PDB file of C-alpha atoms in Angstrom:
ATOM      1  CA  GLU A1293     -46.459  34.483  46.541  1.00 80.00           C
ATOM      2  CA  LYS A1294     -44.098  32.441  44.316  1.00 79.00           C
ATOM      3  CA  ASN A1295     -42.246  35.495  42.956  1.00 81.00           C
ATOM      4  CA  VAL A1296     -42.935  34.466  39.350  1.00 84.00           C
ATOM      5  CA  GLY A1297     -42.745  37.111  36.620  1.00 86.00           C
ATOM      6  CA  ALA A1298     -44.492  35.173  33.850  1.00 91.00           C
ATOM      7  CA  LEU A1299     -46.861  32.274  33.341  1.00 92.00           C
ATOM      8  CA  LEU A1300     -47.052  29.979  30.350  1.00 94.00           C
ATOM      9  CA  VAL A1301     -50.503  29.674  28.819  1.00 94.00           C
ATOM     10  CA  MET A1302     -51.035  26.106  27.697  1.00 92.00           C
ATOM     11  CA  ARG A1303     -53.808  23.873  26.376  1.00 92.00           C
ATOM     12  CA  GLU A1304     -53.474  20.112  26.263  1.00 91.00           C
ATOM     13  CA  GLY A1305     -49.699  20.290  26.622  1.00 88.00           C
ATOM     14  CA  GLN A1306     -49.266  22.856  23.836  1.00 91.00           C
ATOM     15  CA  LEU A1307     -47.796  26.288  24.474  1.00 94.00           C
ATOM     16  CA  LEU A1308     -50.287  28.957  23.377  1.00 92.00           C
ATOM     17  CA  GLY A1309     -48.667  32.054  24.810  1.00 92.00           C
ATOM     18  CA  ILE A1310     -47.187  33.719  27.829  1.00 94.00           C
ATOM     19  CA  VAL A1311     -48.569  36.233  30.322  1.00 93.00           C
ATOM     20  CA  SER A1312     -46.000  38.434  32.026  1.00 89.00           C
ATOM     21  CA  GLU A1313     -46.118  41.089  34.685  1.00 88.00           C
ATOM     22  CA  ARG A1314     -45.600  43.576  31.852  1.00 86.00           C
ATOM     23  CA  ASP A1315     -48.651  42.211  29.987  1.00 86.00           C
ATOM     24  CA  TYR A1316     -50.757  42.516  33.120  1.00 87.00           C
ATOM     25  CA  THR A1317     -49.543  46.023  33.881  1.00 88.00           C
ATOM     26  CA  ARG A1318     -50.004  47.362  30.351  1.00 87.00           C
ATOM     27  CA  LYS A1319     -53.204  45.550  29.413  1.00 88.00           C
ATOM     28  CA  VAL A1320     -55.070  45.508  32.728  1.00 88.00           C
ATOM     29  CA  ALA A1321     -53.775  47.848  35.428  1.00 80.00           C
ATOM     30  CA  LEU A1322     -52.848  50.846  33.254  1.00 79.00           C
ATOM     31  CA  ARG A1323     -56.125  50.619  31.328  1.00 83.00           C
ATOM     32  CA  GLY A1324     -58.200  50.560  34.491  1.00 83.00           C
ATOM     33  CA  ARG A1325     -59.561  47.113  33.756  1.00 85.00           C
ATOM     34  CA  SER A1326     -60.678  44.664  36.411  1.00 83.00           C
ATOM     35  CA  SER A1327     -58.552  41.584  37.081  1.00 84.00           C
ATOM     36  CA  LYS A1328     -61.669  39.607  37.914  1.00 87.00           C
ATOM     37  CA  GLU A1329     -63.343  40.414  34.594  1.00 88.00           C
ATOM     38  CA  THR A1330     -60.311  40.204  32.267  1.00 89.00           C
ATOM     39  CA  LEU A1331     -59.724  36.847  30.597  1.00 90.00           C
ATOM     40  CA  VAL A1332     -56.206  35.464  30.307  1.00 89.00           C
ATOM     41  CA  ARG A1333     -56.599  35.171  26.523  1.00 88.00           C
ATOM     42  CA  GLU A1334     -57.163  38.942  26.358  1.00 89.00           C
ATOM     43  CA  ILE A1335     -53.709  39.735  27.751  1.00 90.00           C
ATOM     44  CA  THR A1336     -51.637  36.775  26.564  1.00 88.00           C
ATOM     45  CA  SER A1337     -48.661  37.504  24.330  1.00 84.00           C
ATOM     46  CA  GLU A1338     -49.168  35.021  21.520  1.00 77.00           C
ATOM     47  CA  HIS A1339     -46.139  35.876  19.390  1.00 85.00           C
ATOM     48  CA  LEU A1340     -43.668  33.568  21.094  1.00 90.00           C
ATOM     49  CA  HIS A1341     -39.940  33.320  20.941  1.00 94.00           C
ATOM     50  CA  THR A1342     -38.547  30.042  22.218  1.00 95.00           C
ATOM     51  CA  ALA A1343     -35.240  28.275  22.686  1.00 96.00           C
ATOM     52  CA  THR A1344     -34.107  24.670  22.754  1.00 97.00           C
ATOM     53  CA  PRO A1345     -31.715  23.105  25.284  1.00 96.00           C
ATOM     54  CA  GLU A1346     -28.982  23.378  22.630  1.00 97.00           C
ATOM     55  CA  TYR A1347     -29.074  27.198  22.614  1.00 97.00           C
ATOM     56  CA  ALA A1348     -26.050  28.862  24.163  1.00 94.00           C
ATOM     57  CA  VAL A1349     -26.564  31.409  26.938  1.00 92.00           C
ATOM     58  CA  GLU A1350     -25.362  34.102  24.533  1.00 92.00           C
ATOM     59  CA  GLU A1351     -28.011  33.103  21.956  1.00 95.00           C
ATOM     60  CA  CYS A1352     -30.757  33.328  24.566  1.00 95.00           C
ATOM     61  CA  MET A1353     -29.528  36.741  25.722  1.00 94.00           C
ATOM     62  CA  ARG A1354     -29.454  37.973  22.126  1.00 95.00           C
ATOM     63  CA  LEU A1355     -33.006  36.739  21.473  1.00 95.00           C
ATOM     64  CA  MET A1356     -34.297  38.302  24.668  1.00 94.00           C
ATOM     65  CA  THR A1357     -32.570  41.606  23.976  1.00 94.00           C
ATOM     66  CA  ILE A1358     -33.694  41.873  20.351  1.00 95.00           C
ATOM     67  CA  HIS A1359     -37.315  41.035  21.179  1.00 93.00           C
ATOM     68  CA  ARG A1360     -37.345  42.874  24.518  1.00 91.00           C
ATOM     69  CA  ILE A1361     -38.599  39.892  26.477  1.00 92.00           C
ATOM     70  CA  ARG A1362     -37.669  38.700  29.952  1.00 92.00           C
ATOM     71  CA  HIS A1363     -38.784  35.067  29.769  1.00 94.00           C
ATOM     72  CA  LEU A1364     -37.922  32.469  27.155  1.00 95.00           C
ATOM     73  CA  PRO A1365     -39.744  29.121  27.048  1.00 96.00           C
ATOM     74  CA  VAL A1366     -37.446  26.171  26.355  1.00 97.00           C
ATOM     75  CA  ILE A1367     -38.923  23.592  23.989  1.00 96.00           C
ATOM     76  CA  GLN A1368     -37.719  20.066  23.236  1.00 96.00           C
ATOM     77  CA  GLU A1369     -39.483  17.746  20.809  1.00 94.00           C
ATOM     78  CA  GLY A1370     -42.525  20.033  20.805  1.00 90.00           C
ATOM     79  CA  LYS A1371     -42.869  20.053  24.594  1.00 94.00           C
ATOM     80  CA  VAL A1372     -42.131  22.789  27.107  1.00 95.00           C
ATOM     81  CA  ILE A1373     -39.343  21.660  29.399  1.00 96.00           C
ATOM     82  CA  GLY A1374     -38.657  24.954  31.156  1.00 94.00           C
ATOM     83  CA  VAL A1375     -38.449  28.724  31.102  1.00 94.00           C
ATOM     84  CA  VAL A1376     -35.273  30.802  31.228  1.00 94.00           C
ATOM     85  CA  SER A1377     -35.445  34.326  32.616  1.00 92.00           C
ATOM     86  CA  VAL A1378     -33.097  37.231  32.090  1.00 91.00           C
ATOM     87  CA  GLY A1379     -32.242  36.932  35.787  1.00 89.00           C
ATOM     88  CA  ASP A1380     -31.290  33.262  35.334  1.00 89.00           C
ATOM     89  CA  LEU A1381     -28.937  34.148  32.492  1.00 92.00           C
ATOM     90  CA  ILE A1382     -27.363  37.099  34.288  1.00 90.00           C
ATOM     91  CA  ASN A1383     -26.774  34.989  37.403  1.00 87.00           C
ATOM     92  CA  TRP A1384     -25.137  32.285  35.280  1.00 86.00           C
ATOM     93  CA  ILE A1385     -22.882  34.825  33.538  1.00 86.00           C
ATOM     94  CA  ILE A1386     -21.840  36.393  36.856  1.00 85.00           C
ATOM     95  CA  SER A1387     -21.105  32.969  38.330  1.00 80.00           C
ATOM     96  CA  THR A1388     -19.038  31.955  35.315  1.00 78.00           C
ATOM     97  CA  GLN A1389     -17.086  35.206  35.325  1.00 77.00           C
ATOM     98  CA  SER A1390     -16.363  34.838  39.040  1.00 73.00           C
ATOM     99  CA  GLN A1391     -14.964  31.349  38.437  1.00 75.00           C
ATOM    100  CA  VAL A1392     -12.743  32.608  35.601  1.00 74.00           C
ATOM    101  CA  ILE A1393     -11.487  35.501  37.752  1.00 78.00           C
ATOM    102  CA  ASN A1394     -10.653  33.106  40.601  1.00 75.00           C
ATOM    103  CA  GLN A1395      -8.832  30.728  38.248  1.00 76.00           C
ATOM    104  CA  LEU A1396      -6.827  33.563  36.680  1.00 76.00           C
ATOM    105  CA  SER A1397      -5.968  34.969  40.117  1.00 77.00           C
ATOM    106  CA  SER A1398      -4.751  31.554  41.248  1.00 75.00           C
ATOM    107  CA  TYR A1399      -2.731  31.144  38.059  1.00 75.00           C
ATOM    108  CA  ILE A1400      -1.109  34.571  38.466  1.00 80.00           C
ATOM    109  CA  GLN A1401      -0.274  33.811  42.088  1.00 77.00           C
ATOM    110  CA  GLY A1402       1.245  30.471  41.061  1.00 77.00           C
ATOM    111  CA  HIS A1403      -1.303  28.214  42.767  1.00 65.00           C
ATOM    112  CA  ILE A1404      -2.208  26.227  39.669  1.00 57.00           C
ATOM    113  CA  SER A1405       0.208  23.625  38.396  1.00 53.00           C
ATOM    114  CA  ALA A1406       0.538  23.009  34.672  1.00 49.00           C
TER     115      ALA A1406
END
């Protein structure tokens, strides 16, 4: 309903793991298990990779590529403050590149003053 690809698993404000569509597919659906009888802790990815707000987009992309993950929790002072997805990063990169292309086009056409 919310078009969310991953959920953070937390207890008392602490990040314990993450459950993704991939986890569900591989650990429940493909094994013929029942969603109603499978506990979240049985399919949670507990080996977490995280970022801080100071990470550059490129650093996040590198982490996600190396570890083959699609969602990266963002932690500040021990607390989860957000989640960045591969889609978020790609959209940001595309937007940034479009702005640079427009600025260069304007410069070439002489619309930008020095």
